[in-house]
Amino acid sequence: MKDTITYGSQKGRVMVVDDEEVMRDSCAKALSKVGYMVETVADGDSAIKRFGEFLPDVVLVDLKMPGKDGIDVIEDLERLDPTVVRVVITGYATAALAVEAMKKGAYDFLSKPLTPDEIRIVVNRAMERRRLILEKEAMMREQERIRKNMMSLVSHELRAPLAATVQYLEVILAGMSGEVSDEARELIHRCNSRLHEMLELFSRWLNMATFDKDKIVEEFSEVAVEEIAQDVIMTMRPMAEEHQVDLSLETADHLPRILGSRPCIEEIVNNLVSNGIKYNKPEGWVKLQIYQDKEGLSVEVSDNGQGIPPEHLPRIFDEFYRVDGRRNAPVKGSGLGLAIAKKMVEAHGGSISVSSEQGKGSVFKVTFPLDHRMPEGQGGEKLDEK
């Protein structure tokens, strides 16, 4: 077999993966003749090794090869770059495999024996598919950029006058502009409270709009989750006492550190604990537990509060979704806290779930993987247990 060979000029990049030299040469000549840059490799392992250097737009893969077969190559390419268009080469005896390959993500197939025209027609079609995929991705990135910029701008423009109004009201309440009657003071207190709610809403909205997973991952470091939990308990204790809720923390000994963002993990834990307090009852309890299980390092927040009706559980992590969405609901909220928490958990490669029974309480569980790595090129390492 020949080693890896590259043909042609660059109209588009095509990789041909086939253990038959004749087939590789036929595809290369048919495609380079019309301006495609073609690289041929004789086996699946070589294709995966060369993929990152050649960066093809389209890959033609023979399904029946020694070693790593075509199905394995298709699955590996999906993980490396889901936008690359995969076309399988098959003989009559492998028609069933071609169907399986299509289910695995192959775009089209070529049946042996092949003519140059058949090869060019299928590759032209695949190249057009690739162009549409890349254009769609570029458009989505641009739309997301515009959305974030707009939300950030609107949030900032609205926050500034609200914050100024809060300051004016506090000056009035302090008596710096003259005496304030009890009736007026009560009304001003209510206005001030609502304005603080709006400022909190805008802060959460801004966090959601500008959330950047890649930026957060770049700042990952070794984190002791139990230390964060202790800080959250200290911060939340006055709130728990105000609501007459018992707040406790249980942590196992010698817990491993994880790779993550301390501010994000603190926000996650803080959100779950504060929800457990707010949606509880007098003489209720909220328990925060940190432990290691087969899934990783788990943070579990349980309470014996109101619980969540079963019809609401599927949407509990949706943006702006609230179980009690009434304007006069006794507990105010934006419906963004759990949505933000979910995004932060997923940025750590973790999972978040909830189980609840109405009238008896809820259990939120967050699990962080112990082997989560930073993206390639950012120096992440697997953490050892300590």
Short mmCIF file of C-alpha atoms in Angstrom, two decimals:
data_model
loop_
_atom_site.label_atom_id
_atom_site.label_comp_id
_atom_site.label_asym_id
_atom_site.label_seq_id
_atom_site.Cartn_x
_atom_site.Cartn_y
_atom_site.Cartn_z
CA MET A 1 0.00 0.00 0.00
CA LYS A 2 1.10 3.54 -0.70
CA ASP A 3 1.64 5.98 2.10
CA THR A 4 -0.49 9.12 2.49
CA ILE A 5 -0.57 11.08 -0.79
CA THR A 6 -1.96 14.55 -1.56
CA TYR A 7 -3.11 15.56 -5.06
CA GLY A 8 -4.43 18.65 -6.81
CA SER A 9 -5.07 22.31 -6.15
CA GLN A 10 -7.43 23.67 -3.51
CA LYS A 11 -11.02 23.99 -4.68
CA GLY A 12 -12.02 22.04 -1.61
CA ARG A 13 -10.35 19.39 0.52
CA VAL A 14 -11.31 15.72 0.18
CA MET A 15 -9.81 12.81 2.08
CA VAL A 16 -10.16 9.32 0.61
CA VAL A 17 -9.83 6.43 3.08
CA ASP A 18 -9.61 3.03 1.37
CA ASP A 19 -7.32 0.03 1.69
CA GLU A 20 -7.42 -0.56 -2.10
CA GLU A 21 -4.74 1.40 -3.93
CA VAL A 22 -6.70 1.36 -7.18
CA MET A 23 -9.73 2.90 -5.52
CA ARG A 24 -7.66 5.61 -3.84
CA ASP A 25 -5.98 6.51 -7.14
CA SER A 26 -9.27 6.52 -9.06
CA CYS A 27 -10.93 8.89 -6.60
CA ALA A 28 -7.86 11.14 -6.45
CA LYS A 29 -7.58 11.47 -10.24
CA ALA A 30 -11.32 12.06 -10.73
CA LEU A 31 -11.42 14.82 -8.09
CA SER A 32 -8.06 16.53 -8.62
CA LYS A 33 -8.93 16.86 -12.32
CA VAL A 34 -11.72 19.31 -11.40
CA GLY A 35 -9.68 21.27 -8.85
CA TYR A 36 -10.13 19.47 -5.54
CA MET A 37 -7.20 18.96 -3.19
CA VAL A 38 -7.23 15.26 -2.37
CA GLU A 39 -5.38 13.31 0.27
CA THR A 40 -5.49 9.51 0.24
CA VAL A 41 -4.82 7.23 3.18
CA ALA A 42 -4.83 3.45 3.32
CA ASP A 43 -6.44 2.80 6.71
CA GLY A 44 -8.69 4.27 9.39
CA ASP A 45 -5.98 4.98 11.96
CA SER A 46 -3.96 6.99 9.43
CA ALA A 47 -7.09 8.94 8.50
CA ILE A 48 -7.70 10.01 12.10
CA LYS A 49 -4.03 10.95 12.57
CA ARG A 50 -3.96 13.06 9.41
CA PHE A 51 -7.37 14.65 9.88
CA GLY A 52 -6.21 17.50 12.11
CA GLU A 53 -3.41 18.47 9.70
CA PHE A 54 -5.26 18.15 6.42
CA LEU A 55 -8.65 19.45 7.69
CA PRO A 56 -10.83 18.02 4.90
CA ASP A 57 -14.27 19.30 4.01
CA VAL A 58 -15.42 15.88 2.79
CA VAL A 59 -14.18 12.40 3.70
CA LEU A 60 -14.82 9.33 1.54
CA VAL A 61 -14.59 6.22 3.71
CA ASP A 62 -14.54 2.60 2.65
CA LEU A 63 -16.70 0.58 5.01
CA LYS A 64 -14.74 -2.67 4.79
CA MET A 65 -11.11 -2.16 5.82
CA PRO A 66 -8.65 -4.09 7.99
CA GLY A 67 -8.27 -2.69 11.49
CA LYS A 68 -10.46 0.35 12.13
CA ASP A 69 -13.43 -0.06 9.80
CA GLY A 70 -15.50 2.64 8.11
CA ILE A 71 -18.15 2.83 10.85
CA ASP A 72 -15.45 3.47 13.47
CA VAL A 73 -13.89 6.18 11.29
CA ILE A 74 -17.27 7.88 10.80
CA GLU A 75 -17.88 7.94 14.56
CA ASP A 76 -14.38 9.27 15.25
CA LEU A 77 -14.83 12.03 12.66
CA GLU A 78 -18.13 13.02 14.27
CA ARG A 79 -16.29 13.60 17.54
CA LEU A 80 -13.41 15.45 15.87
CA ASP A 81 -15.55 17.74 13.71
CA PRO A 82 -19.30 17.21 13.29
CA THR A 83 -19.34 19.66 10.37
CA VAL A 84 -17.17 17.50 8.10
CA VAL A 85 -19.31 15.67 5.52
CA ARG A 86 -18.79 11.91 5.49
CA VAL A 87 -19.51 9.75 2.44
CA VAL A 88 -19.18 5.96 2.58
CA ILE A 89 -17.85 3.73 -0.18
CA THR A 90 -19.57 0.37 -0.26
CA GLY A 91 -19.90 -2.77 -2.31
CA TYR A 92 -23.07 -4.75 -2.86
CA ALA A 93 -22.28 -7.06 0.04
CA THR A 94 -22.04 -4.13 2.47
CA ALA A 95 -25.37 -2.44 1.65
CA ALA A 96 -26.63 -3.11 5.20
CA LEU A 97 -23.49 -1.47 6.58
CA ALA A 98 -24.11 1.55 4.37
CA VAL A 99 -27.55 1.95 5.93
CA GLU A 100 -25.98 1.68 9.40
CA ALA A 101 -23.38 4.28 8.40
CA MET A 102 -26.12 6.68 7.30
CA LYS A 103 -27.71 6.27 10.73
CA LYS A 104 -24.32 7.07 12.29
CA GLY A 105 -24.10 10.37 10.42
CA ALA A 106 -22.85 9.58 6.90
CA TYR A 107 -24.34 12.00 4.37
CA ASP A 108 -24.26 9.83 1.24
CA PHE A 109 -22.74 6.67 -0.22
CA LEU A 110 -20.92 5.49 -3.34
CA SER A 111 -21.39 1.94 -4.60
CA LYS A 112 -18.50 0.04 -6.15
CA PRO A 113 -17.55 -0.06 -8.98
CA LEU A 114 -17.30 3.72 -9.34
CA THR A 115 -17.08 5.95 -12.39
CA PRO A 116 -15.29 9.33 -12.29
CA ASP A 117 -18.57 11.14 -12.94
CA GLU A 118 -20.30 9.36 -10.04
CA ILE A 119 -17.46 10.32 -7.71
CA ARG A 120 -17.55 13.97 -8.77
CA ILE A 121 -21.35 14.24 -8.54
CA VAL A 122 -21.46 12.88 -5.00
CA VAL A 123 -18.48 14.94 -3.83
CA ASN A 124 -19.90 18.12 -5.39
CA ARG A 125 -23.13 17.48 -3.52
CA ALA A 126 -21.26 16.78 -0.30
CA MET A 127 -19.18 19.95 -0.72
CA GLU A 128 -22.35 22.01 -1.13
CA ARG A 129 -23.66 20.40 2.05
CA ARG A 130 -20.46 21.38 3.84
CA ARG A 131 -20.79 24.97 2.62
CA LEU A 132 -24.36 25.20 3.92
CA ILE A 133 -23.37 23.75 7.29
CA LEU A 134 -20.54 26.25 7.74
CA GLU A 135 -22.72 29.16 6.63
CA LYS A 136 -25.41 28.12 9.11
CA GLU A 137 -22.88 27.86 11.94
CA ALA A 138 -21.42 31.27 11.08
CA MET A 139 -24.89 32.80 11.01
CA MET A 140 -25.76 31.24 14.38
CA ARG A 141 -22.53 32.57 15.92
CA GLU A 142 -23.26 36.04 14.58
CA GLN A 143 -26.84 35.93 15.85
CA GLU A 144 -25.63 34.82 19.25
CA ARG A 145 -23.05 37.63 19.32
CA ILE A 146 -25.71 40.20 18.41
CA ARG A 147 -28.11 38.75 20.99
CA LYS A 148 -25.54 38.95 23.77
CA ASN A 149 -24.50 42.48 22.82
CA MET A 150 -28.11 43.65 22.68
CA MET A 151 -29.04 42.07 25.99
CA SER A 152 -25.93 43.46 27.63
CA LEU A 153 -26.66 46.94 26.24
CA VAL A 154 -30.32 46.90 27.22
CA SER A 155 -29.53 45.53 30.66
CA HIS A 156 -26.88 48.20 31.26
CA GLU A 157 -29.11 51.02 29.99
CA LEU A 158 -31.93 49.90 32.27
CA ARG A 159 -29.78 49.17 35.30
CA ALA A 160 -28.17 52.61 35.41
CA PRO A 161 -31.37 54.66 35.93
CA LEU A 162 -32.76 52.06 38.35
CA ALA A 163 -29.62 52.16 40.46
CA ALA A 164 -29.72 55.96 40.48
CA THR A 165 -33.39 55.90 41.55
CA VAL A 166 -32.55 53.54 44.42
CA GLN A 167 -29.90 55.99 45.61
CA TYR A 168 -32.36 58.90 45.48
CA LEU A 169 -34.92 56.94 47.50
CA GLU A 170 -32.33 56.04 50.12
CA VAL A 171 -31.41 59.72 50.43
CA ILE A 172 -35.09 60.54 51.02
CA LEU A 173 -35.50 57.72 53.55
CA ALA A 174 -32.44 58.99 55.43
CA GLY A 175 -34.22 62.33 55.90
CA MET A 176 -31.59 64.27 54.00
CA SER A 177 -34.23 66.04 51.93
CA GLY A 178 -36.57 66.83 54.82
CA GLU A 179 -39.08 65.06 57.02
CA VAL A 180 -40.92 62.08 55.53
CA SER A 181 -44.33 61.03 56.84
CA ASP A 182 -44.90 57.45 57.92
CA GLU A 183 -47.29 56.86 55.02
CA ALA A 184 -44.78 58.20 52.49
CA ARG A 185 -41.97 56.24 54.13
CA GLU A 186 -43.94 53.00 53.74
CA LEU A 187 -44.59 53.69 50.06
CA ILE A 188 -40.95 54.56 49.46
CA HIS A 189 -39.87 51.34 51.18
CA ARG A 190 -42.13 49.36 48.84
CA CYS A 191 -40.76 51.16 45.80
CA ASN A 192 -37.24 50.57 46.98
CA SER A 193 -37.93 46.87 47.48
CA ARG A 194 -39.38 46.47 43.98
CA LEU A 195 -36.45 48.34 42.44
CA HIS A 196 -34.01 46.01 44.19
CA GLU A 197 -35.95 43.06 42.75
CA MET A 198 -35.62 44.55 39.27
CA LEU A 199 -31.90 45.15 39.74
CA GLU A 200 -31.46 41.53 40.78
CA LEU A 201 -33.44 40.43 37.72
CA PHE A 202 -31.22 42.48 35.41
CA SER A 203 -28.10 41.05 37.06
CA ARG A 204 -29.30 37.50 36.45
CA TRP A 205 -30.43 38.39 32.94
CA LEU A 206 -27.00 39.85 32.21
CA ASN A 207 -25.29 36.73 33.59
CA MET A 208 -27.43 34.57 31.32
CA ALA A 209 -26.90 36.75 28.25
CA THR A 210 -23.14 37.02 28.59
CA PHE A 211 -22.46 33.49 29.85
CA ASP A 212 -19.40 32.20 27.98
CA LYS A 213 -18.56 28.58 28.66
CA ASP A 214 -15.17 28.74 26.92
CA LYS A 215 -14.08 31.77 28.93
CA ILE A 216 -15.08 30.10 32.19
CA VAL A 217 -13.22 26.91 31.31
CA GLU A 218 -10.06 28.92 30.61
CA GLU A 219 -10.10 30.03 34.27
CA PHE A 220 -10.49 26.54 35.77
CA SER A 221 -8.28 25.63 38.70
CA GLU A 222 -8.26 23.05 41.48
CA VAL A 223 -11.24 23.69 43.76
CA ALA A 224 -12.23 22.25 47.16
CA VAL A 225 -16.03 22.12 46.96
CA GLU A 226 -16.45 21.51 50.69
CA GLU A 227 -14.71 24.82 51.44
CA ILE A 228 -17.12 26.61 49.11
CA ALA A 229 -20.03 24.89 50.85
CA GLN A 230 -18.83 26.11 54.23
CA ASP A 231 -18.67 29.69 52.94
CA VAL A 232 -22.19 29.42 51.49
CA ILE A 233 -23.56 28.12 54.80
CA MET A 234 -22.05 31.08 56.66
CA THR A 235 -23.48 33.52 54.11
CA MET A 236 -26.94 31.94 54.09
CA ARG A 237 -27.34 31.44 57.84
CA PRO A 238 -28.87 34.90 58.56
CA MET A 239 -31.42 34.29 55.79
CA ALA A 240 -32.21 30.86 57.23
CA GLU A 241 -32.69 32.33 60.72
CA GLU A 242 -34.99 35.02 59.30
CA HIS A 243 -37.16 32.31 57.68
CA GLN A 244 -36.90 30.08 60.78
CA VAL A 245 -35.26 27.30 58.78
CA ASP A 246 -32.58 25.01 60.18
CA LEU A 247 -29.54 24.96 57.92
CA SER A 248 -26.92 22.19 58.13
CA LEU A 249 -23.86 20.93 56.26
CA GLU A 250 -22.53 17.38 56.02
CA THR A 251 -19.25 16.60 54.25
CA ALA A 252 -17.27 13.38 53.97
CA ASP A 253 -13.61 13.24 54.96
CA HIS A 254 -10.74 13.47 52.44
CA LEU A 255 -12.83 14.61 49.51
CA PRO A 256 -10.97 15.06 46.20
CA ARG A 257 -10.63 18.46 44.60
CA ILE A 258 -12.17 19.07 41.20
CA LEU A 259 -11.15 21.17 38.22
CA GLY A 260 -13.53 24.11 38.05
CA SER A 261 -14.43 27.74 38.58
CA ARG A 262 -14.81 28.72 42.22
CA PRO A 263 -17.19 31.66 41.51
CA CYS A 264 -19.43 29.43 39.37
CA ILE A 265 -19.56 26.60 41.90
CA GLU A 266 -20.30 29.11 44.66
CA GLU A 267 -23.14 30.55 42.54
CA ILE A 268 -24.56 27.03 41.95
CA VAL A 269 -24.50 26.05 45.61
CA ASN A 270 -25.72 29.45 46.77
CA ASN A 271 -28.69 29.28 44.39
CA LEU A 272 -29.77 25.81 45.50
CA VAL A 273 -29.45 26.58 49.21
CA SER A 274 -31.25 29.94 48.98
CA ASN A 275 -34.10 28.31 47.04
CA GLY A 276 -34.38 25.62 49.72
CA ILE A 277 -34.72 28.36 52.34
CA LYS A 278 -37.10 30.65 50.42
CA TYR A 279 -39.51 27.89 49.41
CA ASN A 280 -39.63 26.30 52.84
CA LYS A 281 -41.83 26.73 55.89
CA PRO A 282 -41.22 27.91 59.47
CA GLU A 283 -39.41 25.23 61.49
CA GLY A 284 -38.35 23.54 58.24
CA TRP A 285 -34.85 22.39 57.37
CA VAL A 286 -32.33 22.53 54.52
CA LYS A 287 -29.44 20.08 54.39
CA LEU A 288 -26.33 20.52 52.21
CA GLN A 289 -24.29 17.35 51.67
CA ILE A 290 -20.96 16.90 49.85
CA TYR A 291 -19.82 13.36 49.10
CA GLN A 292 -18.06 11.21 46.52
CA ASP A 293 -19.91 8.43 44.69
CA LYS A 294 -19.35 6.37 41.53
CA GLU A 295 -20.47 9.29 39.36
CA GLY A 296 -18.00 11.81 40.81
CA LEU A 297 -18.15 14.49 43.48
CA SER A 298 -21.76 15.24 44.38
CA VAL A 299 -23.42 18.25 45.97
CA GLU A 300 -26.88 17.48 47.29
CA VAL A 301 -29.30 20.07 48.68
CA SER A 302 -32.44 18.64 50.28
CA ASP A 303 -35.30 20.29 52.15
CA ASN A 304 -38.71 19.52 53.62
CA GLY A 305 -40.42 22.53 52.09
CA GLN A 306 -43.23 23.02 49.60
CA GLY A 307 -41.98 20.55 47.01
CA ILE A 308 -42.59 20.84 43.26
CA PRO A 309 -45.72 19.53 41.50
CA PRO A 310 -44.75 16.73 39.07
CA GLU A 311 -46.08 18.59 36.00
CA HIS A 312 -43.53 21.36 36.59
CA LEU A 313 -40.43 19.18 37.00
CA PRO A 314 -39.61 18.83 33.25
CA ARG A 315 -39.34 22.64 32.91
CA ILE A 316 -37.74 23.55 36.20
CA PHE A 317 -34.39 24.43 34.54
CA ASP A 318 -35.91 26.47 31.68
CA GLU A 319 -35.11 30.18 31.43
CA PHE A 320 -37.69 32.47 33.09
CA TYR A 321 -39.78 29.48 34.21
CA ARG A 322 -41.31 29.67 37.67
CA VAL A 323 -43.49 27.06 39.36
CA ASP A 324 -45.58 29.84 40.89
CA GLY A 325 -45.70 32.37 38.08
CA ARG A 326 -48.30 34.65 39.64
CA ARG A 327 -47.42 38.33 39.82
CA ASN A 328 -48.42 38.33 43.48
CA ALA A 329 -46.61 35.11 44.33
CA PRO A 330 -45.43 35.10 47.96
CA VAL A 331 -41.83 34.34 46.94
CA LYS A 332 -40.39 36.65 44.32
CA GLY A 333 -37.96 35.37 41.70
CA SER A 334 -36.76 35.79 38.14
CA GLY A 335 -36.98 32.21 36.96
CA LEU A 336 -33.33 32.42 35.88
CA GLY A 337 -31.45 31.04 38.89
CA LEU A 338 -31.77 27.34 38.05
CA ALA A 339 -31.24 27.97 34.33
CA ILE A 340 -27.96 29.74 35.09
CA ALA A 341 -26.96 27.01 37.54
CA LYS A 342 -27.57 24.35 34.88
CA LYS A 343 -25.38 26.18 32.34
CA MET A 344 -22.60 26.47 34.91
CA VAL A 345 -22.83 22.80 35.87
CA GLU A 346 -22.68 21.73 32.22
CA ALA A 347 -19.65 23.98 31.67
CA HIS A 348 -17.92 21.76 34.25
CA GLY A 349 -18.93 18.60 32.40
CA GLY A 350 -21.33 17.78 35.24
CA SER A 351 -25.03 17.08 35.65
CA ILE A 352 -27.88 18.49 37.74
CA SER A 353 -31.13 16.75 38.61
CA VAL A 354 -34.11 17.17 40.90
CA SER A 355 -36.52 14.85 42.63
CA SER A 356 -39.47 16.26 44.53
CA GLU A 357 -42.76 15.43 46.17
CA GLN A 358 -45.34 18.16 46.60
CA GLY A 359 -45.81 19.08 50.24
CA LYS A 360 -42.82 17.00 51.39
CA GLY A 361 -39.76 18.66 49.91
CA SER A 362 -37.16 18.49 47.16
CA VAL A 363 -33.68 17.12 46.53
CA PHE A 364 -31.36 18.82 44.03
CA LYS A 365 -28.22 16.89 43.11
CA VAL A 366 -25.21 18.27 41.24
CA THR A 367 -22.41 15.91 40.22
CA PHE A 368 -18.99 17.07 39.05
CA PRO A 369 -16.77 14.54 37.24
CA LEU A 370 -13.41 13.85 38.84
CA ASP A 371 -11.67 13.30 35.51
CA HIS A 372 -12.94 16.44 33.76
CA ARG A 373 -10.20 17.89 31.57
CA MET A 374 -9.73 21.36 30.20
CA PRO A 375 -10.00 21.71 26.41
CA GLU A 376 -6.96 20.62 24.41
CA GLY A 377 -4.27 23.26 24.38
CA GLN A 378 -5.26 24.88 27.69
CA GLY A 379 -3.09 22.73 29.90
CA GLY A 380 -5.80 20.87 31.80
CA GLU A 381 -4.78 17.72 33.63
CA LYS A 382 -6.67 14.95 35.30
CA LEU A 383 -6.78 15.56 39.03
CA ASP A 384 -5.63 12.95 41.47
CA GLU A 385 -7.69 12.29 44.54
CA LYS A 386 -6.31 13.97 47.61
#
